[in-house]
XYZ file of C-alpha atoms in Angstrom:
561
model
C 0.000 0.000 0.000
C 1.472 3.376 -0.977
C 1.959 6.033 1.674
C -0.591 8.514 0.263
C -3.360 5.918 0.315
C -2.470 5.001 3.890
C -2.726 8.667 4.859
C -6.120 8.890 3.126
C -7.381 5.850 5.034
C -6.169 7.280 8.332
C -7.829 10.633 7.629
C -11.077 8.892 6.673
C -11.042 6.710 9.793
C -10.415 9.738 12.001
C -13.209 11.704 10.302
C -15.742 8.898 10.725
C -14.825 8.589 14.405
C -15.194 12.348 14.867
C -18.614 12.307 13.200
C -19.843 9.518 15.473
C -18.494 11.359 18.535
C -20.171 14.639 17.537
C -23.513 12.899 17.004
C -23.240 11.180 20.383
C -22.439 14.542 21.983
C -25.498 16.094 20.322
C -27.727 13.296 21.589
C -26.402 13.801 25.128
C -26.851 17.560 24.842
C -30.517 17.393 23.898
C -31.386 14.449 26.163
C -34.733 15.166 27.793
C -35.757 17.691 25.135
C -35.904 15.348 22.126
C -39.600 15.929 21.407
C -39.468 19.611 20.384
C -36.160 19.024 18.572
C -37.672 16.127 16.632
C -40.578 18.377 15.619
C -38.160 20.991 14.243
C -36.355 18.322 12.213
C -39.674 16.994 10.830
C -40.625 20.547 9.856
C -37.305 20.916 8.021
C -37.882 17.664 6.138
C -41.423 18.757 5.293
C -40.122 21.944 3.683
C -37.717 19.874 1.577
C -40.408 17.356 0.655
C -42.762 20.141 -0.375
C -40.149 21.686 -2.690
C -39.187 18.315 -4.185
C -42.824 17.663 -5.027
C -43.851 21.088 -6.347
C -40.661 23.029 -7.183
C -37.762 20.571 -7.623
C -35.681 23.127 -9.538
C -36.147 25.890 -6.982
C -32.802 27.197 -5.726
C -32.981 27.183 -1.938
C -29.332 27.774 -1.137
C -25.953 28.359 -2.702
C -24.967 24.949 -1.366
C -24.720 22.436 -4.252
C -27.465 19.815 -4.509
C -29.197 21.206 -1.430
C -32.575 19.480 -1.830
C -31.088 16.094 -2.716
C -28.507 16.217 0.085
C -31.131 17.136 2.688
C -33.435 14.389 1.429
C -30.587 11.889 1.713
C -29.990 12.912 5.314
C -33.551 12.588 6.603
C -33.149 9.067 8.010
C -29.966 9.925 9.857
C -31.284 13.205 11.239
C -34.476 11.592 12.548
C -32.619 8.647 14.086
C -30.620 10.974 16.361
C -33.741 11.773 18.383
C -35.348 8.346 18.645
C -36.912 6.882 20.631
C -36.834 9.786 23.117
C -38.595 12.168 20.750
C -41.554 9.807 20.469
C -42.497 9.219 24.093
C -44.255 11.399 26.634
C -47.724 12.753 27.406
C -49.704 15.135 25.255
C -48.503 16.697 22.028
C -45.108 18.414 21.774
C -46.273 21.289 19.596
C -44.999 24.873 19.701
C -44.391 27.591 17.105
C -40.959 27.475 15.567
C -38.375 30.250 15.594
C -35.915 31.410 12.947
C -32.963 30.158 14.978
C -34.452 26.704 15.520
C -35.498 26.448 11.866
C -31.996 27.348 10.689
C -30.461 24.869 13.136
C -32.749 22.032 11.988
C -32.056 22.773 8.322
C -28.303 22.849 8.897
C -28.486 19.552 10.792
C -30.479 18.009 7.952
C -27.928 19.158 5.371
C -25.007 17.933 7.459
C -26.761 14.580 7.961
C -27.110 14.340 4.191
C -23.393 14.940 3.720
C -22.623 12.279 6.337
C -24.977 9.834 4.605
C -23.285 10.605 1.286
C -19.868 9.979 2.831
C -21.075 6.686 4.336
C -22.343 5.650 0.925
C -18.966 6.427 -0.640
C -17.351 4.266 2.052
C -19.729 1.454 1.050
C -18.521 1.906 -2.538
C -15.061 0.994 -1.257
C -16.408 -1.986 0.662
C -18.078 -3.466 -2.401
C -15.227 -2.819 -4.809
C -16.944 -0.022 -6.704
C -14.349 2.648 -5.891
C -10.817 3.141 -4.624
C -9.398 5.629 -2.146
C -6.741 8.211 -2.880
C -5.202 11.316 -1.351
C -5.446 14.253 -3.757
C -2.572 16.654 -4.300
C -4.415 19.225 -2.197
C -4.687 16.757 0.704
C -8.374 15.929 0.242
C -9.762 12.409 0.698
C -10.659 11.328 -2.825
C -13.066 8.515 -3.766
C -12.374 7.346 -7.319
C -15.532 5.596 -8.533
C -14.440 2.901 -10.980
C -17.696 1.008 -11.541
C -19.892 1.805 -14.533
C -23.282 3.096 -13.415
C -25.459 0.413 -15.017
C -28.107 1.123 -12.359
C -28.761 4.451 -14.107
C -30.538 2.521 -16.876
C -33.242 1.376 -14.456
C -33.381 4.711 -12.616
C -33.931 6.535 -15.900
C -36.573 3.995 -16.904
C -38.518 4.662 -13.683
C -38.345 8.401 -14.340
C -39.584 7.800 -17.897
C -42.443 5.617 -16.619
C -43.568 8.252 -14.114
C -43.504 10.956 -16.779
C -45.310 8.684 -19.235
C -48.118 8.055 -16.739
C -48.402 11.791 -16.048
C -48.570 12.539 -19.758
C -51.270 9.912 -20.268
C -53.281 11.345 -17.361
C -52.877 14.982 -18.410
C -56.042 15.192 -20.604
C -58.159 13.820 -17.749
C -56.562 16.191 -15.234
C -57.068 19.134 -17.550
C -60.734 18.227 -17.880
C -61.033 17.823 -14.110
C -59.409 21.208 -13.566
C -61.651 22.855 -16.137
C -64.722 21.314 -14.537
C -63.922 21.782 -10.841
C -60.819 23.988 -10.553
C -62.600 27.282 -9.866
C -64.984 25.595 -7.433
C -62.061 24.026 -5.521
C -60.301 27.389 -5.290
C -63.429 28.994 -3.861
C -63.893 26.144 -1.391
C -60.294 26.413 -0.190
C -60.623 30.179 0.241
C -63.868 29.882 2.156
C -62.851 27.030 4.449
C -59.364 28.000 5.699
C -58.562 30.456 8.498
C -55.576 31.480 10.554
C -55.701 29.913 14.007
C -54.362 31.865 16.964
C -52.711 28.790 18.474
C -51.807 26.391 15.666
C -51.565 28.826 12.754
C -54.116 27.083 10.511
C -57.662 25.771 10.809
C -59.941 24.481 8.064
C -62.941 22.292 7.357
C -63.440 19.870 4.502
C -66.257 18.198 2.605
C -66.846 14.884 0.899
C -66.585 16.610 -2.491
C -63.181 18.111 -1.653
C -61.943 14.761 -0.337
C -62.975 13.045 -3.565
C -61.260 15.704 -5.665
C -57.906 15.187 -3.949
C -58.360 11.405 -3.787
C -58.668 11.405 -7.577
C -55.379 13.275 -7.884
C -53.725 10.952 -5.347
C -54.811 7.789 -7.140
C -53.435 9.079 -10.432
C -50.119 9.931 -8.748
C -49.990 6.548 -7.045
C -50.330 4.633 -10.323
C -46.950 5.926 -11.455
C -45.064 5.209 -8.209
C -42.770 2.187 -7.803
C -44.057 -0.130 -5.085
C -47.747 0.666 -5.448
C -48.384 -2.784 -6.927
C -45.925 -4.785 -4.809
C -48.538 -7.424 -3.974
C -51.962 -8.443 -5.286
C -54.704 -6.500 -3.502
C -56.277 -9.587 -1.921
C -53.084 -10.814 -0.202
C -53.455 -10.915 3.591
C -50.610 -9.233 5.464
C -51.309 -9.299 9.165
C -54.975 -8.547 9.865
C -55.586 -6.641 6.628
C -55.226 -7.087 2.884
C -52.597 -5.323 0.821
C -55.464 -3.586 -0.977
C -56.596 -2.079 2.333
C -53.097 -0.813 3.093
C -52.907 0.625 -0.423
C -56.249 2.393 0.010
C -54.984 3.917 3.242
C -51.771 5.071 1.542
C -53.636 6.734 -1.324
C -56.014 8.387 1.140
C -53.007 9.620 3.116
C -51.492 11.031 -0.061
C -54.798 12.786 -0.803
C -54.865 14.350 2.644
C -51.311 15.645 2.172
C -52.328 17.199 -1.155
C -55.407 18.735 0.452
C -53.471 20.055 3.443
C -50.790 21.699 1.306
C -53.505 23.256 -0.863
C -55.014 24.862 2.255
C -51.531 25.930 3.390
C -50.841 27.545 0.010
C -54.170 29.358 0.177
C -53.423 30.756 3.635
C -49.820 31.742 2.878
C -50.789 34.190 0.130
C -53.017 36.173 2.465
C -51.938 39.274 4.367
C -49.760 38.558 7.426
C -49.625 34.762 7.035
C -48.284 32.393 9.701
C -44.832 30.809 9.341
C -44.969 28.138 6.651
C -43.193 25.544 8.791
C -45.685 25.991 11.641
C -48.645 25.048 9.462
C -47.112 22.544 7.059
C -46.546 19.947 9.811
C -49.563 19.185 12.003
C -50.465 16.469 14.521
C -53.390 14.354 15.668
C -54.164 12.166 18.667
C -54.514 8.403 18.422
C -58.269 8.402 19.010
C -58.773 10.913 16.188
C -56.722 8.865 13.750
C -58.448 5.629 14.781
C -61.765 7.268 13.976
C -60.529 8.634 10.629
C -58.607 5.612 9.343
C -60.802 3.013 11.032
C -63.896 4.639 9.591
C -62.329 4.681 6.137
C -61.892 0.900 6.070
C -64.405 -0.134 8.744
C -61.636 -1.316 11.077
C -61.741 -2.292 14.737
C -59.570 -0.215 17.069
C -56.808 -2.843 17.249
C -56.771 -3.133 13.445
C -56.665 0.653 13.098
C -53.708 0.764 15.510
C -51.834 -1.706 13.301
C -52.677 0.392 10.260
C -51.250 3.505 11.933
C -48.113 1.615 12.932
C -47.592 0.417 9.352
C -48.088 3.895 7.883
C -45.845 5.581 10.417
C -42.404 5.774 12.006
C -42.391 4.610 15.614
C -39.749 3.694 18.231
C -39.586 0.186 16.758
C -38.053 1.677 13.605
C -35.060 3.311 15.305
C -32.554 0.677 14.207
C -33.909 0.474 10.665
C -33.593 4.218 10.118
C -29.844 4.051 10.653
C -29.346 1.342 8.035
C -30.614 3.046 4.879
C -29.334 6.445 3.693
C -32.542 7.865 2.314
C -35.739 9.639 3.293
C -38.272 7.454 5.160
C -41.381 8.619 3.345
C -43.872 7.650 6.016
C -47.274 9.258 6.385
C -47.063 9.540 10.180
C -44.321 9.940 12.799
C -44.973 9.047 16.412
C -44.888 12.271 18.459
C -45.853 11.042 21.927
C -47.547 8.249 23.827
C -50.934 9.088 22.351
C -50.269 11.276 19.319
C -48.691 11.298 15.862
C -47.097 14.027 13.778
C -48.708 14.260 10.337
C -45.914 15.371 7.973
C -46.488 15.884 4.261
C -43.077 14.901 2.857
C -44.007 11.223 2.461
C -47.471 11.695 1.005
C -46.268 14.288 -1.503
C -43.589 11.945 -2.830
C -43.709 8.131 -2.522
C -44.806 6.431 0.714
C -45.066 2.938 -0.812
C -41.439 1.820 -0.211
C -41.696 2.723 3.474
C -44.989 0.886 3.984
C -43.827 -2.162 2.038
C -40.669 -2.422 4.143
C -42.658 -1.978 7.330
C -45.044 -4.759 6.316
C -42.078 -7.042 5.624
C -40.595 -6.362 9.064
C -43.862 -6.692 10.971
C -45.365 -9.665 9.119
C -42.430 -11.458 7.506
C -44.083 -14.861 7.103
C -47.248 -13.345 5.592
C -45.158 -11.266 3.197
C -43.073 -14.266 2.098
C -46.205 -16.295 1.378
C -47.749 -13.421 -0.571
C -44.602 -13.007 -2.674
C -45.308 -16.380 -4.265
C -48.503 -14.945 -5.777
C -46.721 -12.097 -7.562
C -45.515 -14.195 -10.494
C -49.080 -14.663 -11.761
C -49.613 -10.887 -11.657
C -46.335 -10.324 -13.485
C -47.368 -12.826 -16.155
C -50.668 -10.992 -16.644
C -48.780 -7.703 -17.081
C -46.513 -9.329 -19.634
C -49.494 -10.758 -21.506
C -51.086 -7.301 -21.639
C -47.867 -5.841 -23.046
C -47.812 -8.438 -25.867
C -51.507 -9.019 -26.571
C -53.433 -11.266 -28.883
C -53.975 -11.741 -31.763
C -50.384 -11.189 -32.864
C -48.801 -12.687 -29.752
C -49.524 -15.933 -27.937
C -48.605 -16.684 -24.339
C -49.182 -20.145 -22.773
C -51.595 -19.946 -19.865
C -49.272 -21.613 -17.348
C -45.550 -21.832 -16.579
C -43.780 -24.943 -17.819
C -41.160 -27.208 -16.304
C -38.269 -28.607 -18.289
C -37.601 -32.228 -17.384
C -34.951 -34.752 -18.214
C -35.239 -38.390 -17.219
C -38.014 -37.575 -14.768
C -35.935 -34.881 -13.099
C -37.013 -31.219 -13.108
C -34.233 -29.079 -14.583
C -35.806 -25.618 -14.337
C -38.993 -23.623 -14.873
C -40.044 -21.566 -17.863
C -41.944 -18.777 -16.109
C -43.366 -17.324 -19.316
C -43.072 -17.676 -23.084
C -44.350 -15.344 -25.800
C -44.698 -16.354 -29.434
C -44.923 -13.827 -32.265
C -47.249 -15.356 -34.875
C -46.116 -12.809 -37.459
C -42.352 -13.403 -37.260
C -42.056 -16.836 -35.641
C -39.847 -15.475 -32.824
C -40.229 -17.206 -29.465
C -39.250 -15.277 -26.322
C -38.590 -17.321 -23.181
C -38.626 -15.588 -19.777
C -37.334 -16.102 -16.315
C -39.350 -13.748 -14.088
C -37.952 -12.260 -10.867
C -39.926 -9.900 -8.663
C -37.274 -8.655 -6.278
C -38.126 -6.015 -3.714
C -36.433 -2.652 -4.302
C -33.194 -1.938 -2.452
C -33.340 1.884 -2.654
C -30.025 3.393 -1.465
C -28.795 0.434 0.578
C -25.619 -0.999 -1.009
C -25.842 -3.975 1.344
C -29.273 -4.897 0.000
C -28.110 -4.066 -3.514
C -25.249 -6.561 -3.195
C -27.678 -9.245 -2.005
C -30.127 -8.594 -4.863
C -27.297 -8.590 -7.407
C -25.775 -11.813 -6.140
C -29.073 -13.696 -6.082
C -30.267 -12.400 -9.441
C -27.049 -13.004 -11.349
C -26.412 -16.410 -9.801
C -29.925 -17.703 -10.468
C -30.281 -15.960 -13.838
C -26.979 -17.258 -15.198
C -27.775 -20.784 -13.998
C -31.195 -20.654 -15.691
C -29.690 -19.428 -18.969
C -27.137 -22.236 -18.934
C -29.746 -24.930 -18.282
C -32.213 -23.696 -20.924
C -29.469 -23.173 -23.520
C -28.038 -26.655 -22.986
C -31.477 -28.248 -23.000
C -32.417 -26.622 -26.306
C -29.030 -26.999 -27.994
C -29.762 -30.347 -29.652
C -33.390 -29.710 -30.553
C -34.863 -28.573 -33.847
C -36.960 -25.407 -33.954
C -40.349 -27.130 -33.768
C -39.328 -29.635 -31.074
C -37.762 -26.862 -29.012
C -40.941 -24.793 -29.250
C -43.058 -27.772 -28.162
C -40.860 -28.357 -25.121
C -41.082 -24.696 -24.192
C -44.876 -24.717 -24.138
C -46.190 -23.920 -27.633
C -49.078 -25.958 -29.066
C -48.402 -28.133 -32.137
C -49.945 -25.770 -34.677
C -47.622 -22.931 -33.630
C -44.488 -24.937 -32.946
C -44.075 -25.771 -36.631
C -43.682 -22.083 -37.513
C -41.346 -21.193 -34.624
C -37.975 -19.794 -35.670
C -35.571 -17.822 -33.463
C -35.556 -18.322 -29.687
C -34.628 -15.404 -27.401
C -33.934 -15.663 -23.675
C -34.938 -12.935 -21.238
C -34.329 -12.408 -17.532
C -37.043 -9.984 -16.439
C -37.170 -8.351 -13.000
C -39.830 -6.103 -11.517
C -37.283 -3.645 -10.176
C -33.521 -3.432 -10.767
C -31.981 -5.678 -13.434
C -28.715 -3.849 -14.185
C -25.819 -3.814 -11.723
C -22.315 -2.408 -11.707
C -19.421 -4.671 -10.749
C -19.738 -8.210 -9.452
C -20.256 -11.362 -11.492
C -21.120 -10.561 -15.129
C -24.579 -11.324 -16.485
C -24.717 -14.040 -19.156
C -25.082 -12.160 -22.444
C -26.949 -14.996 -24.137
C -30.056 -13.438 -22.565
C -31.415 -9.903 -22.435
C -31.719 -8.577 -18.883
C -34.494 -6.062 -18.267
C -36.344 -4.455 -15.408
C -40.074 -4.071 -16.014
C -39.760 -0.303 -16.327
C -36.901 -0.592 -18.828
C -38.888 -3.117 -20.874
C -41.882 -0.759 -20.964
C -39.676 2.128 -22.041
C -38.039 0.145 -24.853
C -41.344 -1.297 -26.073
C -42.707 2.237 -26.288
C -39.899 3.285 -28.632
C -39.984 0.217 -30.913
C -40.781 0.727 -34.575
C -44.095 -0.942 -35.514
C -44.237 -3.822 -37.944
C -40.787 -5.243 -37.274
C -39.676 -8.122 -35.056
C -40.177 -6.579 -31.593
C -39.119 -9.583 -29.520
C -35.905 -10.019 -31.461
C -35.184 -6.287 -31.369
C -35.725 -6.191 -27.612
C -33.434 -9.172 -27.146
C -30.664 -7.558 -29.170
C -30.903 -4.258 -27.324
C -30.993 -5.937 -23.910
C -27.805 -7.914 -24.599
C -25.591 -4.965 -25.520
C -26.729 -2.327 -23.068
C -24.259 0.370 -22.134
C -24.601 2.631 -19.113
C -25.234 6.334 -19.635
C -22.070 8.411 -19.655
C -21.405 9.658 -16.148
C -20.330 13.142 -15.217
C -16.562 13.214 -14.898
C -16.139 16.450 -12.981
C -14.852 16.306 -9.414
C -17.539 16.748 -6.749
C -16.317 18.363 -3.544
C -17.690 18.877 -0.059
C -16.340 19.374 3.443
C -17.114 17.813 6.822
C -15.564 18.927 10.102
C -12.773 20.713 8.278
C -11.871 17.697 6.131
C -12.147 18.107 2.355
C -13.681 15.190 0.438
C -13.770 14.620 -3.307
C -15.404 12.039 -5.546
C -14.812 11.504 -9.234
C -16.127 8.982 -11.763
C -13.430 7.480 -14.030
C -15.192 4.544 -15.727
């Protein structure tokens, strides 16, 4: 090991130790006053979540990447004040002050920088980067791995925009029909409250208006269809949890609409005071329990699933991201009702919470997802041009099962037969530990499947191969090229690690949708998809040096792939 790298490692180790010590000192300093501090941090996150949802390009600060860095630090910032900030009688509500708001925002930004640094350290751990000491003495992370994950990230962004574009005519019509009425209702129903800053009433018509918007937003969010609606997870169905999530999103949209209406009036209250509100357990039981006709104990479970509670303290420290929950426990009998989750995407949080609380139920339900995935695939390649066998098929040899063919699609027009292995892996978000697990499992199982199917079909003629793969006799005779696909619901592309077998095309569902949308009509779509999926290249990364500073130590990262 060269001397400069050793110096860089020593500086990094000392910095990480200093960060941990400073966070411990902060926790000791605020011990006994965690509840009001937690509220200030939630208010800071709410302001970031609001801007990300409605004004993502708004320049808040001269600090680079301010919104994204703060968002990245939300988990870490919240975890510093748990569980102490969640226990105690009554509601810990008080108006904020400029000093406390600035402190909470600076803590959130610093927490984001720390989370970013921890993620860079994970890049080293998983062989995606190397460490250097720059000529100026800064700790430099040289990222060597190609960012194949960007393909799936960009596909998700495309999918969300595509859904919004498809919904735009309906939303325009809704706005033309009800927009002026909604504006009048908001104006008439909201007032400034002497204690809490805001007070308003609602109506069934207003609720339905915002629920319509929320459902349209939800359709484009990853995780909203993680399980079939009728799957039982704990005492409720996934469909019931989903209904509660969409209703929570609608209430966040409604609340921010009232906030916006009040803020443009003369002498408005402080935005942070009215953006984050609270409610007592009995109120939420009545609201959420009434929505789904739940008993009190079932409503309590629903609230726990939707929210962040003391039981989540350990989990928050593991994932560098924003926990987009709809509720945050604020005391023994009350919850904060932030908007940052409902305005963005609360599904990943709820899905993870369901997995942790009801692991066995979740694992059983996962087995039902393949049928849903097959139905989605059938809808993407519909009759009469395409044929898909109604059931999966097993390949056997000498009475022994070799592997499963999860799905096959035959193009009657071209004779191309596409053969699929389907994987519905849960998303890993920003956790490199979970990413490494997903990558290892997917590549190991996918490569093994490709090898088995390729060897099995190697000595067969086109018609015999098609018969074995599930086509009826009348179609098998016209089958020509066979294409292998490994199709995942979420991430399919990974940087580093064991290479993916290029005899198959590897796609996430969102990437497949994106590529199908851009295919030229009348050609051989299955073959074209297979070719494009086998030779995918990552988008070109930005090569400029990114710099930031923590506790007087300069840190740089640069992409060199």
